Short mmCIF file of C-alpha atoms in Angstrom, two decimals:
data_model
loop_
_atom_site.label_atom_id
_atom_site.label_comp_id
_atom_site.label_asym_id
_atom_site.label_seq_id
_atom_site.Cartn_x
_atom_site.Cartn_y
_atom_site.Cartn_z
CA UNK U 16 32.13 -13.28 12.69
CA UNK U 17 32.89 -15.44 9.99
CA UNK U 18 32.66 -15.90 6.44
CA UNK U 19 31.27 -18.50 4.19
CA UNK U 20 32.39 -18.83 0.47
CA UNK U 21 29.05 -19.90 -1.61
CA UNK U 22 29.08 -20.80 -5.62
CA UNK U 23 25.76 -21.03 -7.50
CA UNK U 24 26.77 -23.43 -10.89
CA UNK U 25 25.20 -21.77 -13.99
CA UNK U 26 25.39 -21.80 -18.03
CA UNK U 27 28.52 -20.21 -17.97
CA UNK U 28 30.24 -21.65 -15.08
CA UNK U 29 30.35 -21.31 -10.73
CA UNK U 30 29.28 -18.00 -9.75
CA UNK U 31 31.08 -17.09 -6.48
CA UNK U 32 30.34 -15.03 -3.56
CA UNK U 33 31.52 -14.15 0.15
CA UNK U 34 28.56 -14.10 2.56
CA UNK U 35 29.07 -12.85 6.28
CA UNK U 36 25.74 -12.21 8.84
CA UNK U 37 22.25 -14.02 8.20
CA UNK U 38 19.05 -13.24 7.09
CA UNK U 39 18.74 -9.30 6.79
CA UNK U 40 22.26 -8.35 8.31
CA UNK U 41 24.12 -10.30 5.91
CA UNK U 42 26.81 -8.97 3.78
CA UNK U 43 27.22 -10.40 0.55
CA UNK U 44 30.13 -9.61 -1.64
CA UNK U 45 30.39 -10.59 -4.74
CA UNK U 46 33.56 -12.40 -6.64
CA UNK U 47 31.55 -13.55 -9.83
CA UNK U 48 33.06 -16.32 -12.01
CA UNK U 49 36.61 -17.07 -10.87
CA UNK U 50 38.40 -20.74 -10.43
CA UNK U 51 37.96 -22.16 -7.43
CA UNK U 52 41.79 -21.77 -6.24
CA UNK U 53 41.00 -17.54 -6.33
CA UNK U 54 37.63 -17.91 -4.38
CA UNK U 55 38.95 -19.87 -1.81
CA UNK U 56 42.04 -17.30 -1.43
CA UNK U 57 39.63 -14.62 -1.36
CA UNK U 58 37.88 -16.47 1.63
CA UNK U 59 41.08 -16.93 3.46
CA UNK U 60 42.29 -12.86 2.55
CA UNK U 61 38.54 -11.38 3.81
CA UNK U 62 38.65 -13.82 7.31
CA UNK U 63 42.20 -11.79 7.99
CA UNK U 64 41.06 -8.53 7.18
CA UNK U 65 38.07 -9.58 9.38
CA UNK U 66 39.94 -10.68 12.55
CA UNK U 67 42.50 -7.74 11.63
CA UNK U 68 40.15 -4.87 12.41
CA UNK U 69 40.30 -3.81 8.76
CA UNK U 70 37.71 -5.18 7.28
CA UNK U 71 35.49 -1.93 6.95
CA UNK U 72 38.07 -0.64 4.52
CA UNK U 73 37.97 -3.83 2.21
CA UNK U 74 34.39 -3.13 1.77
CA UNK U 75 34.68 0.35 1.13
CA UNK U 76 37.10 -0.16 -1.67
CA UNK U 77 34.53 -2.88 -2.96
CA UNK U 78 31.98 -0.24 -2.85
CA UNK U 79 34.25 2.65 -4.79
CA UNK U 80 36.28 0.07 -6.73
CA UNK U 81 35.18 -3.40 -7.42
CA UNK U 82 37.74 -4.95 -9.86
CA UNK U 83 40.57 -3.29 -6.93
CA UNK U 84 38.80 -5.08 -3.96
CA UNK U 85 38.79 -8.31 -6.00
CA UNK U 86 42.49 -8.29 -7.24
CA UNK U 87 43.71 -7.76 -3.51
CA UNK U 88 41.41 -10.60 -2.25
CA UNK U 89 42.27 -13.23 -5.29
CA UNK U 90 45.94 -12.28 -4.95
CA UNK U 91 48.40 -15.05 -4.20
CA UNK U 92 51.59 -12.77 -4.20
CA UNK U 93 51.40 -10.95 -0.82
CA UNK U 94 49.71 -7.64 -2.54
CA UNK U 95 48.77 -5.31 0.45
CA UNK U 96 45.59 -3.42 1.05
CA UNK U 97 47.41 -0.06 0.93
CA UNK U 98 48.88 -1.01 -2.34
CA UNK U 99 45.21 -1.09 -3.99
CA UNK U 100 43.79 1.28 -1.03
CA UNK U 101 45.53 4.90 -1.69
CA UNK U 102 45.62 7.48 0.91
CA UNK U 103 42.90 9.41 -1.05
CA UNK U 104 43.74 12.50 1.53
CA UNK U 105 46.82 13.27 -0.40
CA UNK U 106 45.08 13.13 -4.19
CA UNK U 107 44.92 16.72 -5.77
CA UNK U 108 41.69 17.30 -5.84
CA UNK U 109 41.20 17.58 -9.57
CA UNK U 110 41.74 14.02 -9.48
CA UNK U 111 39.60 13.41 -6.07
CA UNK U 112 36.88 15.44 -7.94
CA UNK U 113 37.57 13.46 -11.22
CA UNK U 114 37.90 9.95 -10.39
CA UNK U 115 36.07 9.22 -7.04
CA UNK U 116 33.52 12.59 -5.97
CA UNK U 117 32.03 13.58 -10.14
CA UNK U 118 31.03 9.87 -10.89
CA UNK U 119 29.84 9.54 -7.44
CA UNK U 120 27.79 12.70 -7.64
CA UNK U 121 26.65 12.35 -11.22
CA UNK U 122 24.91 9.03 -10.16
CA UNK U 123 23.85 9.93 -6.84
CA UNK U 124 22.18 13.61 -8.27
CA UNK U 125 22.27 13.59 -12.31
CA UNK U 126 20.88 17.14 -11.98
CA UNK U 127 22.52 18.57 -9.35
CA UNK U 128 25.72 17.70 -11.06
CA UNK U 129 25.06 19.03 -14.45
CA UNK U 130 25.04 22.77 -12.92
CA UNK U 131 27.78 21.93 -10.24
CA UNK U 132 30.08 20.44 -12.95
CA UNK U 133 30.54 24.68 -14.26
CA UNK U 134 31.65 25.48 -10.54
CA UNK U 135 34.23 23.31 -10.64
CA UNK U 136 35.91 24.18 -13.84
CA UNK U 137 36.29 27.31 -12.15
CA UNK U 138 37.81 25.94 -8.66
CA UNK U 139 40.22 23.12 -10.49
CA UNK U 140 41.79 26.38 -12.16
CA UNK U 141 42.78 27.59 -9.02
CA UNK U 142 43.35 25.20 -6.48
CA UNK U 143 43.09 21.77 -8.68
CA UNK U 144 46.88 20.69 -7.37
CA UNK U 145 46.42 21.28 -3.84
CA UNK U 146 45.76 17.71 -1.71
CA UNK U 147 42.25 16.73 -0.45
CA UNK U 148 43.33 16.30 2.76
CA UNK U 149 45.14 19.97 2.68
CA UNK U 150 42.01 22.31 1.44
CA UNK U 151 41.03 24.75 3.98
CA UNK U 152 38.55 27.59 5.34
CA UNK U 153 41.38 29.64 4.36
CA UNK U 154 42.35 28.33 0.99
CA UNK U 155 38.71 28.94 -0.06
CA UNK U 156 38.32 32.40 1.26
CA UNK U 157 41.13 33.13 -0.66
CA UNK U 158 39.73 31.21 -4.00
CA UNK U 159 36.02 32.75 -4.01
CA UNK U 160 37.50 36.55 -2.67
CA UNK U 161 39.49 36.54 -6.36
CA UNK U 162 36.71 34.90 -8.44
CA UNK U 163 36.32 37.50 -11.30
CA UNK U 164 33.18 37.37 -14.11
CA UNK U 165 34.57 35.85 -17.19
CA UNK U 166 32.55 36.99 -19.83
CA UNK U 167 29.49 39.34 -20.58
CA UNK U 168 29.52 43.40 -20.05
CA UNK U 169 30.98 42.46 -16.48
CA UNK U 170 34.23 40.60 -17.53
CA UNK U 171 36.67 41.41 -15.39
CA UNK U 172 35.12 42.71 -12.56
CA UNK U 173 34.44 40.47 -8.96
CA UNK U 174 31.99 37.79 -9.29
CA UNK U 175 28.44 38.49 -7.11
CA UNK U 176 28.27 37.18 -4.27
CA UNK U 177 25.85 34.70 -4.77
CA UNK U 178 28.17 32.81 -7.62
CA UNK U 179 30.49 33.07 -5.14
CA UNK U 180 28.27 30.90 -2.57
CA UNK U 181 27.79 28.73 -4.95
CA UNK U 182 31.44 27.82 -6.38
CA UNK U 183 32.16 27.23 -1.85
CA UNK U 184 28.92 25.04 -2.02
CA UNK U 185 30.53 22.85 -3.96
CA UNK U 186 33.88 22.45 -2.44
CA UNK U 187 31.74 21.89 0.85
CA UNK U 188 30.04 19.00 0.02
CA UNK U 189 32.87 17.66 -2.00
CA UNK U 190 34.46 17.74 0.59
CA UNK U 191 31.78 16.33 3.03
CA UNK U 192 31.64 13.73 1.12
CA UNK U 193 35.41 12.68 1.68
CA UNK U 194 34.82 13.24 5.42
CA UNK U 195 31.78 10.39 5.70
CA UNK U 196 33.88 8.02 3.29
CA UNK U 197 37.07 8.07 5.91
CA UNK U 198 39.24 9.83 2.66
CA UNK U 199 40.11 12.55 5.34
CA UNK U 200 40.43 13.13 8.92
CA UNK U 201 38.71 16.34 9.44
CA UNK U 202 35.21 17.23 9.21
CA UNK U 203 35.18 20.51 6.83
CA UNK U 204 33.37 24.20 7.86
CA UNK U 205 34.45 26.58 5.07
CA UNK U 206 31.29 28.40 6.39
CA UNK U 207 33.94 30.18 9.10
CA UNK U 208 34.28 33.22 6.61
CA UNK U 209 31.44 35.72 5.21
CA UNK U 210 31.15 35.59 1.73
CA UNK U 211 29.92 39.40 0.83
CA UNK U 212 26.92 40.10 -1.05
CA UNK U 213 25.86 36.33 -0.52
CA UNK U 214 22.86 37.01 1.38
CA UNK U 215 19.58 36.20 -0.21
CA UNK U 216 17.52 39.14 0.12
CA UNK U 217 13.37 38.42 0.78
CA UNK U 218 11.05 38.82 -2.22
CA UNK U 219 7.36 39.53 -1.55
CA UNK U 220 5.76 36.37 -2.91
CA UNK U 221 3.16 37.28 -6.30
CA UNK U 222 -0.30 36.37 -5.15
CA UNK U 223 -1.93 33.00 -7.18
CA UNK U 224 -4.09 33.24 -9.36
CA UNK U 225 -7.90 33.72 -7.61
CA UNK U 226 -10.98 31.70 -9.29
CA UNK U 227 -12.62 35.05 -10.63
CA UNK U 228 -9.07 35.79 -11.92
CA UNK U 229 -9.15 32.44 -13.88
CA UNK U 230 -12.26 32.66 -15.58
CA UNK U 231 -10.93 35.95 -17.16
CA UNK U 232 -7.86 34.39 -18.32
CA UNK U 233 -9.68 31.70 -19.68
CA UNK U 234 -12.30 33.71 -21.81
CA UNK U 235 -9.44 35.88 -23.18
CA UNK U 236 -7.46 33.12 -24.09
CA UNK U 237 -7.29 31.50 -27.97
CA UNK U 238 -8.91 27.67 -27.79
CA UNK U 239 -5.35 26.13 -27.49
CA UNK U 240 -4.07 27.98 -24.87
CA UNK U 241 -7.43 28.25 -22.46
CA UNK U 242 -7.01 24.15 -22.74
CA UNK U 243 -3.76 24.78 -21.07
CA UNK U 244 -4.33 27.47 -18.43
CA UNK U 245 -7.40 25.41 -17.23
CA UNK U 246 -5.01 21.98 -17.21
CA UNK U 247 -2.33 23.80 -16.04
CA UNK U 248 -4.22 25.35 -12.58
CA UNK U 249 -6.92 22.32 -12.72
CA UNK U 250 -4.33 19.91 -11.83
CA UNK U 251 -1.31 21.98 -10.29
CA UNK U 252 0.89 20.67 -13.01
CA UNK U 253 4.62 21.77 -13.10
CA UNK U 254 5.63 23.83 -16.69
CA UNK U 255 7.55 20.69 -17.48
CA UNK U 256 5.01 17.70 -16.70
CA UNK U 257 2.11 20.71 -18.79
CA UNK U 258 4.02 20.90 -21.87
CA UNK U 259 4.33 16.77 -21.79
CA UNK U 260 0.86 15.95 -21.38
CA UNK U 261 0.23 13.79 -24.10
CA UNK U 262 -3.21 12.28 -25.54
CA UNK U 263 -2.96 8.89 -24.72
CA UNK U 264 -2.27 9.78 -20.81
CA UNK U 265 -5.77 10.79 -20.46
CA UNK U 266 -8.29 7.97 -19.86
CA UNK U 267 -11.58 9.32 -20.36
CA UNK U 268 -13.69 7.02 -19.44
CA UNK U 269 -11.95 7.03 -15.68
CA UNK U 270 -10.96 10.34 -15.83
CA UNK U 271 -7.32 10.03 -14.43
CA UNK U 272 -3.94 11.40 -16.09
CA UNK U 273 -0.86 9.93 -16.27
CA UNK U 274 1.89 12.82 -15.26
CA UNK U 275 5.05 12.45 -16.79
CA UNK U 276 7.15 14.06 -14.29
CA UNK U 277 10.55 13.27 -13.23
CA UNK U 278 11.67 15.98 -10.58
CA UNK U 279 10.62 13.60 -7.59
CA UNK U 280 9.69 9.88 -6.99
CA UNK U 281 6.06 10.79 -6.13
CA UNK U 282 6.00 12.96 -9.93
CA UNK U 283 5.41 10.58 -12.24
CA UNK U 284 1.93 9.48 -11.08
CA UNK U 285 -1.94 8.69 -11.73
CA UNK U 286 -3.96 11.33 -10.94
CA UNK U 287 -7.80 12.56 -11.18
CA UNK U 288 -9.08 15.12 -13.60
CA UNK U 289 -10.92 17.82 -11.89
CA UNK U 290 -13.95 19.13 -13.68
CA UNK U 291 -12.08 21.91 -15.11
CA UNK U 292 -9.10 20.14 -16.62
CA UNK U 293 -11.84 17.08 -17.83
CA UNK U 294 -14.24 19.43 -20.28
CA UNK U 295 -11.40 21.32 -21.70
CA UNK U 296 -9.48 18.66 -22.42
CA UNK U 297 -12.30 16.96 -23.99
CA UNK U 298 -13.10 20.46 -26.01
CA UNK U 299 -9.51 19.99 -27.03
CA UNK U 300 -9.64 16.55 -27.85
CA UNK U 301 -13.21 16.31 -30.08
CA UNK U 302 -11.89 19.47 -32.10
CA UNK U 303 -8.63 17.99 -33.24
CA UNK U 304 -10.34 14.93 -34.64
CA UNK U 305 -9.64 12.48 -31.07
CA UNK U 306 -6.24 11.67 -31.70
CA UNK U 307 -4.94 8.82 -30.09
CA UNK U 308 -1.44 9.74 -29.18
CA UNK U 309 0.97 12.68 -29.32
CA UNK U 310 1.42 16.26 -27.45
CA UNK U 311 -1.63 18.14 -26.85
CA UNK U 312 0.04 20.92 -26.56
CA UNK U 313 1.89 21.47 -29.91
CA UNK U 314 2.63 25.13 -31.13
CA UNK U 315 3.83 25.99 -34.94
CA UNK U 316 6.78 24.98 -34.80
CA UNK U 317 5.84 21.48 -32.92
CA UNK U 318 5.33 20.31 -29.10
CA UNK U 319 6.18 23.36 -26.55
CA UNK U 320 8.86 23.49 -24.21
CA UNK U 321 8.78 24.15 -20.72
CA UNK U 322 9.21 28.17 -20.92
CA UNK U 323 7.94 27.98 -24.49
CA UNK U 324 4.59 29.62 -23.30
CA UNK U 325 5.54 32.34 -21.13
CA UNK U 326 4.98 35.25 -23.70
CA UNK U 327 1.59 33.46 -24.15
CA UNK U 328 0.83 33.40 -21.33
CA UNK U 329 2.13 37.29 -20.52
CA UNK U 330 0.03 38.28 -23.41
CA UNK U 331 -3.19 36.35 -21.95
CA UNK U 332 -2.77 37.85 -18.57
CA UNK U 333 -1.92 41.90 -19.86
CA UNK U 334 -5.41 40.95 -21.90
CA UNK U 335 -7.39 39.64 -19.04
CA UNK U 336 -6.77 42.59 -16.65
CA UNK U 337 -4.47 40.82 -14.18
CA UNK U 338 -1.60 43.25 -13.18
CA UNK U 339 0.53 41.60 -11.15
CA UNK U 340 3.33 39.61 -12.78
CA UNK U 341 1.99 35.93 -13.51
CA UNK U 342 4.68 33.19 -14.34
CA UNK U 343 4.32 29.59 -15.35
CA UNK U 344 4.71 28.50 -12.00
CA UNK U 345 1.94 30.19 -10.38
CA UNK U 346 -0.29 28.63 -12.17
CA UNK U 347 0.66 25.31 -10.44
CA UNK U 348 0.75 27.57 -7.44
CA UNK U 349 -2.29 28.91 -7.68
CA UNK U 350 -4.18 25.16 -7.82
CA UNK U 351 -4.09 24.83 -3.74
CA UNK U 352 -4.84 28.64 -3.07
CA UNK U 353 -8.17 28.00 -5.11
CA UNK U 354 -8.47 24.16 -4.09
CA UNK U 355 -8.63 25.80 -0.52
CA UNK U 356 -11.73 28.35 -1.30
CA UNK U 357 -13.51 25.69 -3.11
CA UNK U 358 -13.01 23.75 0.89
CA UNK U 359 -11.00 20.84 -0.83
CA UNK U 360 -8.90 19.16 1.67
CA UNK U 361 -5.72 19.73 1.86
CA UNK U 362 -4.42 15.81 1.68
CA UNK U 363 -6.51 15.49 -1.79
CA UNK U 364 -4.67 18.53 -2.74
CA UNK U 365 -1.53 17.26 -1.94
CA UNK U 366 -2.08 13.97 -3.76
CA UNK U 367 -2.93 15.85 -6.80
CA UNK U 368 0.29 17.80 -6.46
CA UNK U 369 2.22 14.83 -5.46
CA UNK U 370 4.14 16.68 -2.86
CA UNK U 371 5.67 14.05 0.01
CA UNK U 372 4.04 15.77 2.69
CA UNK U 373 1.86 18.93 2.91
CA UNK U 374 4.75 21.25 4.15
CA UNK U 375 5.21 22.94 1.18
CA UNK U 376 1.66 23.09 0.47
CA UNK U 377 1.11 25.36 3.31
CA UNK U 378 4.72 27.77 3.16
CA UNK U 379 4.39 27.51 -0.33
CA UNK U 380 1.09 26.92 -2.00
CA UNK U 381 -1.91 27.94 0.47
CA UNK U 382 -1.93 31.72 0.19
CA UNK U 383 -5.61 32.36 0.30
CA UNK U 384 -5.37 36.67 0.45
CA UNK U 385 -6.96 37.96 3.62
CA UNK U 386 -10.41 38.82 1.70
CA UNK U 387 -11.00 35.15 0.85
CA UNK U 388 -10.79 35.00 5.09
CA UNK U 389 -13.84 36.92 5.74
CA UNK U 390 -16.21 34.20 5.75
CA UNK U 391 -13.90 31.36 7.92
CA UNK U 392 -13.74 33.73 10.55
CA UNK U 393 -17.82 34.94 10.42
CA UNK U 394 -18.31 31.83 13.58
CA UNK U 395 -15.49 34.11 15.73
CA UNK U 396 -18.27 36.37 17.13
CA UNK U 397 -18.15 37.85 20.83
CA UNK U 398 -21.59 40.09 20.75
#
């Protein structure tokens, strides 16, 4: 297949690019503003690599490393591709991990990275030198047996189990990564050896809150914080996207919220005020004087943070009778479990929520206990 060299005159000079393919196959890769002399070389250098079989690995390093891609095309002094295209397999991989995997991985999952970037302060320590291509099943058992607790009442002794999951985690899909990008040969399983002490043991999952249960919490409750135990289960709102509601999200008039969520693509979203969340928040609203803007949930020392209300909300539950142990969480929990007994469908639910799909509503959310079954299975009668 060949390719084309267009240029696209603007203010500040010929903007060039290489174009291979049509329509929605097409390949575009950009040179910007060059002479003319350098984009034609770099049309001539990409139709080699093309009828050369290598052409895969000229677009990878465009990909990884722009300005490198572009100084091997535009060259005019025989430069070859494995001069600007290292065998990444023999980096160490503090420098893999530093140069090409961490900025790849910071992009790709900002959050992810910000707890995996601890891990590997701990792994560079130990095996930081050793070559990409040259870290095995072995290596690793050997890294993550020795890991020792570095601080705290436990310094010095073997690291649990778990932490030591964790720390291989990361090497994995490091790792991983390097296998899907060609920057080794072999695909990696460090999974070969038992880590012990890593196995996640079942916990019995705390009942939601029931609809009885939440009118008690709600008439124990101080004004403030009944506002946000009846937003908080009314709309199934995370502790993060609760403590952000703020006053001009609400529109009244169509009774919607804007969520200010950020842990998925469906979070941040427009959705309906149930009844509930609606007259408390309009309580809330006529008795601080209708502010137009701000938090609306704003302690003494200023807006709460997403575990700032916990011992509120311990206190609120100890006061109201409820027993079991009630966390943040299971308030957004419990907004299915009771959406289900009032017979709201499970797709409204979900769109409330703004879960993807309703999978987790049902393993996670839909607990109904087996007294609030009595009267859905009333039709199964024999005699």
């Amino acid at each position: 297949m060949k390719w084309s060299l267009e240029g696209v005159s603007r203010a500040k000079g010929t903007y060039y690019r290489l174009n291979r393919g049509r329509r929605q196959g097409r390949i575009k890769l950009a040179l910007a503003y060059v002479d003319v002399e350098a984009a034609k070389r770099a049309l001539v250098r990409i139709q080699i690599e093309q009828d050369h079989g290598s052409i895969a690995r000229v677009l990878e390093l465009h990909q990884d490393r722009p300005s490198a891609a572009l100084t091997f095309l535009m060259d005019d002094g025989g430069l070859e591709l494995a001069d600007v295209d290292p065998d990444y397999a023999t980096w160490s991989l503090e420098a893999y991990v530093e140069q090409i995997y961490g900025p790849w991985r910071s992009n790709e999952a900002p959050r992810t990275w910000r707890s995996e970037r601890g891990y590997w302060t701990r792994i560079v320590e130990q095996i930081g030198d050793v070559p990409v291509g040259k870290v095995s099943p072995f290596l690793v058992a050997d890294l993550v047996d020795g890991l020792m607790v570095v601080r705290g009442p436990r310094k010095g002794e073997s690291a649990s189990g778990n932490y030591k999951r964790l720390v291989r985690a990361a090497i994995q899909a490091c790792l991983m990564y390097a296998y899907r990008r060609q920057h080794i040969a072999t695909k990696p399983d460090l999974g070969i050896f038992r880590i012990k002490g890593s196995t996640r043991g079942v916990k019995a999952k705390v009942p939601p809150l029931t609809l009885d249960e939440l009118r008690g919490l709600l008439e124990v409750s101080d004004p403030m914080h009944r506002v946000m135990w009846a937003v908080g289960v009314g709309l199934g709102l995370r502790p993060a996207e609760l403590v952000q509601v703020h006053w001009e999200d609400v529109d009244w008039d169509e009774r919607l919220l804007d969520v200010r969520g950020t842990k998925t693509e469906l979070s941040s979203e427009t959705i309906p005020l149930t009844p509930i969340a609606h007259a408390h928040l309009r309580d809330r609203w006529e008795a601080t004087g209708r502010p137009a803007s701000g938090h609306v949930f704003r302690g003494r020392r200023g807006p709460y943070g997403p575990q700032g209300y916990r011992k509120a909300l311990t206190r609120c539950v100890t006061a109201a009778g409820i027993t079991r142990h009630v966390t943040p969480n299971l308030l957004r929990h419990s907004f299915a479990t009771i959406a289900w007994s009032l017979g709201i469908k499970l797709d409204v639910a979900r769109r409330v929520m703004r879960h993807a799909s309703e999978a987790m509503l049902k393993k996670v959310y839909e607990r109904p206990p087996p007294s609030h079954l009595v009267d859905h299975v009333k039709a199964f009668a024999l005699v």
